[in-house]
Amino acid sequence: MTPDLHARHRAVLPDWLALYYDRPLELTHGEGRHVWDADGNRYLDFFGGILTTMTAHALPEVTKAVADQAARIVHSSTLYLNRPMIELAERVAQLSGIPDARVFFTTSGTEANDTALLLATAHRRSGQILAMRNSYHGRSFSAIGITGNRGWSPTSLSPLQTLYVHGGVRTRGPYAHLSDAAFTEACVADLRDMLGQTRGDVAALIAEPIQGVGGFTSPPDGLYARFRDVLAEQGILWISDEVQTGWGRTGEHFWGWQAHADAGPPDLLTFAKGIGNGMSIGGVVARADVMNSLDAHSISTFGGSPVTMAAGLANLSYLLEHDLQGNARRVGGLLIERLRAIAATNPCVREVRGRGLMIGVELVTPGTDTANPEAASAVLESCRAEGLLIGKGGGHSTSVLRVAPPLTLTVAEAEQGAAILERALRNAGDGPPR
Ligand SMILES: Cc1ncc(COP(=O)(O)O)c(C=O)c1O
């Protein structure tokens, strides 16, 4: 990107709109798993614009569906019957696992979670919400009110009363030293204890099965099934935020909640990011009695817009027909093994974690447990210099590398990206003590 464009960005956009890299990148086009910058440099894309380019850049099937629909009608609003919206809703409802499911489309993950909170609080007639520590659910006033991550919480004011629960982070915090079983028991006891302190009318628990912005952290499998049993005793709803974990990215499961499948499906499920492959689609799926609990009209002018729905339908069909969940499991499995092997000899790496094509690499100061955000930034820069784009995240400091390529990733591309990461990590490991 030209310095001029960076200066113009800074002059006219908010200071808090973070940009990656010392010299920010302007991406001009993409194809498959690759993108190009304004200077003509090519990069292997292991972040997909925050896990959003789910299948591939410029996927011909999606591009054609968008062009064809745009040539017919771009907009009609939810006041008119909308065939692509109804078709996508039918498919999402069926895939969700939620019985008698209803679907409402929004334009972002934030708005999807906002809607889920509105539904749960209206249904339960309560403003109390349980959220996980280290969570991120979006940027609106209510979503910030359930975000347990200091770096993404610009205000403590909130329309909700939020209680933060342990369990989303397995290897840090007061229960980290426990076995999986004991960790789960401790979190369940904490949840029970917390519920005992409330008025007894909590509306819902909202949780990301694998925390995205928080650095791809997760509880032991089955934890949310145990939570569900406790919540069910009081009729408290379970909202699974699948904005990052949905559509097979985690390889073993189509939805993140299925790692806790003993619980059965959640009462509400929210989605966004990957389903539109870059077109702005978000949404909430809920049991009909929960979805229909609003007693006033509600519309979305842009939610479910025909062009985005056409993109979603084409993208979802491609995903299912090409078994991209299976590809995420196979190629993601190889990639995570390769990264674990690299980490074994690198003192900067505390942990390699994740599932499928959702892999986190947590960096620390060698010989300590202290988060190392400088090393994470250095690795990001080195990878960029060698033609690889990755992301970063993490709860208390941004010290986790996030690897989340499009789900069509090939073995050769995984190898190529891992080799670049290996060199970048080695440079960070060789650097001066931080
Ligand atoms: C788990 C999760 N929920 C919700 C959101 C908000 O989605 P959006 O940025 O589309 O509003 C995000 C965004 O990163 C997310 O990771």
XYZ file of C-alpha atoms and ligand atoms in Angstrom:
450
model
C 0.000 0.000 0.000
C 1.200 3.497 -0.739
C 2.084 5.562 2.366
C -0.396 8.077 1.063
C -3.317 5.669 1.447
C -2.215 4.851 4.994
C -2.106 8.570 5.828
C -5.570 9.041 4.340
C -6.848 6.089 6.377
C -5.469 7.609 9.569
C -6.843 11.036 8.780
C -10.416 9.981 8.178
C -11.060 6.686 10.026
C -11.215 6.098 13.801
C -7.958 5.691 15.728
C -9.292 2.452 17.247
C -9.705 0.774 13.863
C -6.603 -1.409 14.149
C -4.462 -2.260 11.125
C -2.044 -5.188 10.876
C 1.662 -4.588 10.092
C 4.063 -1.654 10.456
C 3.441 -0.923 6.785
C -0.253 -1.843 6.393
C -1.273 -3.908 3.387
C -3.776 -3.029 0.695
C -5.125 -6.265 -0.744
C -6.394 -5.805 -4.257
C -7.425 -9.268 -5.418
C -7.436 -12.939 -4.562
C -7.757 -16.392 -6.069
C -8.053 -19.693 -4.256
C -5.918 -19.472 -1.121
C -3.830 -16.551 -2.428
C -4.177 -12.770 -2.322
C -2.178 -9.988 -3.978
C -1.267 -6.551 -2.642
C -1.241 -3.238 -4.499
C 2.460 -3.681 -5.304
C 1.791 -7.015 -6.998
C 3.175 -9.225 -4.190
C 1.450 -12.580 -3.743
C 0.614 -14.074 -0.327
C -0.662 -17.399 0.879
C -3.704 -16.441 2.933
C -3.888 -18.286 6.258
C -6.380 -15.862 7.833
C -9.106 -15.352 5.203
C -9.973 -11.835 6.387
C -10.693 -13.160 9.912
C -11.949 -16.675 9.040
C -14.421 -15.241 6.557
C -13.156 -16.286 3.141
C -14.277 -19.781 4.052
C -14.031 -21.732 0.802
C -11.687 -19.769 -1.478
C -11.048 -16.328 -2.908
C -12.952 -15.624 -6.126
C -14.663 -19.018 -6.037
C -16.304 -19.107 -9.509
C -19.533 -20.684 -8.188
C -20.030 -17.870 -5.648
C -18.956 -15.106 -8.015
C -21.442 -16.318 -10.639
C -24.292 -16.625 -8.114
C -23.651 -13.041 -6.961
C -23.458 -11.671 -10.527
C -26.577 -13.542 -11.661
C -28.598 -12.404 -8.647
C -27.330 -8.805 -8.921
C -28.461 -8.741 -12.530
C -31.976 -9.833 -11.461
C -32.670 -7.863 -8.256
C -30.275 -6.614 -5.586
C -32.699 -5.612 -2.892
C -36.280 -6.082 -1.832
C -36.233 -6.048 2.057
C -37.853 -8.549 4.387
C -41.291 -7.132 3.523
C -41.468 -9.313 0.399
C -41.074 -13.026 -0.165
C -37.439 -13.736 -0.926
C -36.705 -17.112 -2.519
C -32.936 -17.310 -1.883
C -33.486 -16.265 1.748
C -36.131 -18.933 2.293
C -33.944 -21.566 0.640
C -30.905 -20.702 2.730
C -33.028 -20.584 5.908
C -34.358 -24.080 5.139
C -30.857 -25.439 4.702
C -29.431 -23.725 7.793
C -32.400 -24.813 9.923
C -31.918 -28.405 8.842
C -28.130 -28.316 9.390
C -28.403 -26.616 12.792
C -29.625 -29.718 14.624
C -32.135 -27.519 16.485
C -35.639 -29.040 16.367
C -38.423 -26.877 14.900
C -35.795 -24.266 14.081
C -36.469 -20.742 12.830
C -33.773 -18.615 11.212
C -33.365 -14.837 11.167
C -30.701 -13.299 8.927
C -28.637 -10.260 9.868
C -25.671 -8.545 8.259
C -23.007 -9.376 10.865
C -22.073 -11.625 13.757
C -22.550 -8.742 16.166
C -26.119 -8.231 15.063
C -26.736 -11.986 15.207
C -25.611 -12.084 18.840
C -27.575 -8.934 19.611
C -30.668 -10.654 18.276
C -29.950 -13.813 20.275
C -29.629 -11.708 23.434
C -32.870 -9.899 22.647
C -34.679 -13.204 22.112
C -33.267 -14.881 25.221
C -33.919 -11.920 27.509
C -37.434 -11.405 26.111
C -38.243 -15.111 26.385
C -36.952 -15.350 29.936
C -38.020 -11.827 30.943
C -34.611 -11.257 32.500
C -31.581 -9.125 31.737
C -29.084 -11.454 33.388
C -26.638 -13.219 31.076
C -23.848 -15.683 31.742
C -20.811 -15.253 29.490
C -17.398 -16.889 29.460
C -14.229 -15.184 30.590
C -11.981 -14.360 27.611
C -14.997 -14.176 25.280
C -15.668 -11.952 22.273
C -19.108 -11.613 20.718
C -19.034 -8.395 18.694
C -18.807 -4.636 18.786
C -22.315 -3.352 19.556
C -23.285 -1.972 22.957
C -24.918 -5.221 24.075
C -22.218 -7.478 22.564
C -19.519 -5.513 24.372
C -21.562 -6.022 27.533
C -20.926 -9.785 27.295
C -17.309 -9.600 26.140
C -14.892 -10.909 28.754
C -11.782 -9.498 27.105
C -10.358 -6.194 28.326
C -8.765 -5.342 24.987
C -12.145 -5.377 23.239
C -14.224 -3.717 25.966
C -14.224 0.045 25.402
C -16.984 0.644 27.964
C -18.201 -0.929 31.179
C -21.714 0.428 30.645
C -24.113 -2.296 29.546
C -27.805 -2.935 28.938
C -27.306 -6.386 30.513
C -26.206 -7.725 33.844
C -23.406 -10.105 32.931
C -21.805 -12.777 35.095
C -18.560 -14.295 33.832
C -18.052 -18.034 34.106
C -14.838 -20.099 34.152
C -14.116 -22.750 31.561
C -13.296 -21.225 28.169
C -9.534 -21.282 28.734
C -8.102 -24.711 29.527
C -4.434 -23.987 30.150
C -4.449 -20.689 32.048
C -6.335 -19.489 35.117
C -6.985 -20.993 38.540
C -8.000 -24.464 37.309
C -5.280 -24.896 34.664
C -3.299 -27.404 36.739
C -6.252 -29.808 37.067
C -6.962 -32.855 34.912
C -9.666 -32.442 32.250
C -12.223 -34.176 34.478
C -11.321 -32.145 37.565
C -11.233 -28.926 35.494
C -14.766 -29.633 34.294
C -15.965 -30.402 37.831
C -14.424 -27.156 39.129
C -16.118 -25.109 36.378
C -19.488 -26.782 37.006
C -19.122 -26.072 40.744
C -18.245 -22.442 39.939
C -21.323 -22.162 37.702
C -23.581 -23.611 40.389
C -22.083 -21.317 42.983
C -22.595 -18.293 40.748
C -26.196 -19.212 39.978
C -26.788 -19.511 43.705
C -25.843 -15.840 44.064
C -28.311 -14.586 41.435
C -32.002 -13.749 41.586
C -32.700 -17.118 39.992
C -33.933 -15.811 36.652
C -30.831 -15.810 34.457
C -31.802 -15.642 30.774
C -28.995 -17.475 28.988
C -25.409 -18.590 28.792
C -23.604 -17.442 25.648
C -20.367 -19.170 24.713
C -18.028 -19.667 21.764
C -17.166 -23.404 21.588
C -13.620 -22.336 20.645
C -12.908 -18.739 21.595
C -11.814 -16.887 18.476
C -10.530 -13.433 19.354
C -9.460 -14.908 22.715
C -6.777 -16.951 20.939
C -8.463 -20.220 19.881
C -8.874 -21.450 23.449
C -11.463 -24.020 24.459
C -12.625 -26.125 27.392
C -12.311 -29.911 27.552
C -14.849 -31.617 25.284
C -18.128 -32.169 27.050
C -17.940 -29.165 29.386
C -20.922 -27.441 27.816
C -22.937 -30.655 28.104
C -22.331 -30.549 31.847
C -23.191 -26.854 31.931
C -26.350 -27.568 29.985
C -27.572 -29.977 32.686
C -27.130 -27.282 35.322
C -28.762 -24.584 33.186
C -31.707 -26.831 32.324
C -32.585 -27.146 36.011
C -33.566 -23.462 35.912
C -34.746 -23.195 32.305
C -31.724 -21.082 31.377
C -31.088 -21.018 27.610
C -27.796 -21.931 25.919
C -26.604 -19.748 23.028
C -23.735 -21.197 21.004
C -21.820 -18.460 19.181
C -20.647 -20.323 16.065
C -19.456 -17.213 14.242
C -15.928 -18.651 13.975
C -16.504 -22.357 14.641
C -19.378 -23.100 12.275
C -19.618 -24.842 8.884
C -17.023 -27.581 9.508
C -13.959 -25.425 10.118
C -13.078 -27.456 13.203
C -12.872 -30.614 11.065
C -14.305 -33.146 13.476
C -17.603 -31.318 13.777
C -19.866 -29.211 11.592
C -20.671 -26.993 14.588
C -18.438 -26.327 17.559
C -21.216 -27.325 19.971
C -20.937 -30.910 18.708
C -17.775 -31.351 20.796
C -20.299 -31.220 23.645
C -22.870 -33.286 21.833
C -24.157 -35.082 24.932
C -25.946 -31.818 25.587
C -27.907 -32.048 22.352
C -28.168 -28.885 20.268
C -28.156 -25.441 21.881
C -31.400 -23.465 22.210
C -29.962 -20.725 20.001
C -27.073 -20.712 17.573
C -25.508 -17.661 15.962
C -23.446 -17.625 12.771
C -21.752 -15.167 10.395
C -18.289 -14.833 8.806
C -17.713 -17.896 6.558
C -21.187 -18.642 5.255
C -21.145 -15.676 2.850
C -17.487 -16.211 1.834
C -17.084 -12.460 2.313
C -20.641 -11.306 1.599
C -22.158 -9.906 4.794
C -24.387 -12.611 6.221
C -25.035 -13.225 9.888
C -27.924 -14.940 11.559
C -29.517 -16.612 14.503
C -31.227 -20.003 14.647
C -33.582 -20.687 17.545
C -36.306 -23.047 18.612
C -39.607 -21.659 17.328
C -40.947 -20.893 20.818
C -37.849 -18.797 21.570
C -37.684 -17.113 18.161
C -41.369 -16.228 18.294
C -41.293 -14.770 21.772
C -41.065 -11.162 20.546
C -44.458 -9.430 20.699
C -43.641 -6.491 18.428
C -42.696 -6.276 14.762
C -39.080 -6.531 13.732
C -37.499 -6.300 10.291
C -34.043 -6.131 8.825
C -33.640 -3.875 5.813
C -30.448 -5.562 4.631
C -30.549 -8.892 6.478
C -31.280 -11.708 4.036
C -30.620 -9.533 0.993
C -31.028 -11.604 -2.196
C -27.435 -11.108 -3.356
C -25.889 -12.229 -0.075
C -28.305 -15.150 0.180
C -27.412 -16.294 -3.345
C -23.753 -16.183 -2.344
C -24.482 -18.126 0.849
C -26.403 -20.818 -1.026
C -23.653 -21.278 -3.627
C -20.952 -21.269 -0.950
C -22.752 -23.766 1.269
C -23.440 -26.082 -1.672
C -19.771 -25.995 -2.641
C -18.722 -26.681 0.963
C -20.994 -29.704 1.300
C -20.438 -31.130 -2.198
C -16.660 -30.983 -1.774
C -16.660 -32.206 1.843
C -14.605 -29.254 3.025
C -15.213 -30.302 6.628
C -13.343 -33.517 5.786
C -10.604 -31.454 4.133
C -10.341 -29.268 7.254
C -9.969 -32.417 9.348
C -7.326 -33.998 7.108
C -5.228 -30.988 6.099
C -5.781 -29.241 9.443
C -4.657 -32.416 11.227
C -1.428 -32.481 9.224
C -0.847 -28.781 9.776
C -1.357 -28.921 13.529
C 1.004 -31.918 13.804
C 3.616 -30.074 11.785
C 3.249 -26.963 13.955
C 3.496 -29.074 17.126
C 6.731 -30.600 15.847
C 8.090 -27.098 15.144
C 6.984 -25.914 18.584
C 8.681 -28.796 20.365
C 12.083 -27.270 19.669
C 11.118 -23.605 19.958
C 11.268 -22.057 23.450
C 8.986 -19.191 22.377
C 5.990 -21.475 21.876
C 3.960 -22.304 24.952
C 1.181 -24.212 23.234
C -0.171 -25.203 19.832
C -3.916 -25.783 20.090
C -7.082 -25.939 18.068
C -8.953 -28.221 15.734
C -9.219 -28.621 11.985
C -8.260 -25.371 10.275
C -8.535 -23.256 13.425
C -5.073 -23.415 14.994
C -3.570 -21.175 17.681
C 0.135 -20.869 18.524
C 0.666 -19.167 21.883
C 3.977 -17.344 22.327
C 5.749 -16.605 25.602
C 9.061 -15.237 26.783
C 11.334 -18.300 26.685
C 11.527 -20.160 29.987
C 8.461 -18.394 31.398
C 4.683 -18.370 31.108
C 4.667 -14.651 30.313
C 2.729 -13.697 27.195
C 4.956 -12.344 24.425
C 2.982 -10.002 22.159
C 6.208 -8.546 20.700
C 7.206 -11.980 19.422
C 3.715 -12.447 17.943
C 4.023 -9.147 16.059
C 7.537 -10.072 14.899
C 6.322 -13.443 13.575
C 3.436 -11.750 11.775
C 5.891 -9.363 10.088
C 8.355 -12.138 9.131
C 5.569 -14.251 7.672
C 4.332 -11.318 5.643
C 7.842 -10.675 4.346
C 7.972 -14.289 3.147
C 4.499 -14.227 1.597
C 2.228 -15.651 4.292
C -0.668 -13.862 6.020
C -1.725 -15.079 9.474
C -3.675 -13.455 12.313
C -3.175 -12.895 16.006
C -5.343 -12.798 19.100
C -5.398 -13.607 22.793
C -7.180 -12.576 25.932
C -4.849 -10.696 28.212
C -2.347 -9.756 25.532
C -2.157 -10.375 21.813
C 0.365 -13.182 21.940
C -1.377 -15.972 20.042
C -0.828 -16.539 16.329
C -4.060 -17.492 14.609
C -3.930 -19.818 11.630
C -7.270 -20.219 9.843
C -6.945 -20.646 6.078
C -9.823 -21.194 3.639
C -11.160 -24.750 3.965
C -10.011 -25.752 0.460
C -6.377 -25.589 1.621
C -4.196 -28.194 -0.070
C -1.505 -30.304 1.609
C 1.171 -28.554 -0.468
C -0.069 -25.127 0.660
C -0.198 -26.287 4.281
C 3.422 -27.466 3.970
C 4.488 -24.221 2.341
C 2.831 -22.097 5.040
C 4.230 -24.258 7.844
C 7.754 -23.879 6.461
C 7.399 -20.075 6.453
C 6.005 -20.136 9.984
C 8.854 -22.371 11.112
C 11.447 -19.861 9.904
C 9.551 -16.916 11.416
C 9.224 -18.688 14.759
C 12.886 -19.646 14.718
C 13.838 -15.979 14.235
C 11.558 -15.028 17.142
C 13.043 -17.828 19.295
C 16.564 -16.640 18.496
C 15.731 -13.032 19.336
C 16.917 -11.234 22.468
C 15.142 -12.103 25.741
C 11.973 -10.026 25.958
C -17.150 -15.405 18.019
C -17.532 -14.093 17.387
N -18.770 -13.628 17.562
C -19.169 -12.471 16.995
C -18.305 -11.717 16.240
C -18.773 -10.432 15.626
O -18.944 -10.594 14.263
P -18.941 -9.320 13.288
O -17.555 -8.777 13.293
O -19.388 -9.882 11.974
O -19.926 -8.351 13.825
C -16.998 -12.158 16.035
C -16.057 -11.365 15.224
O -14.872 -11.580 15.198
C -16.597 -13.374 16.638
O -15.358 -13.835 16.482
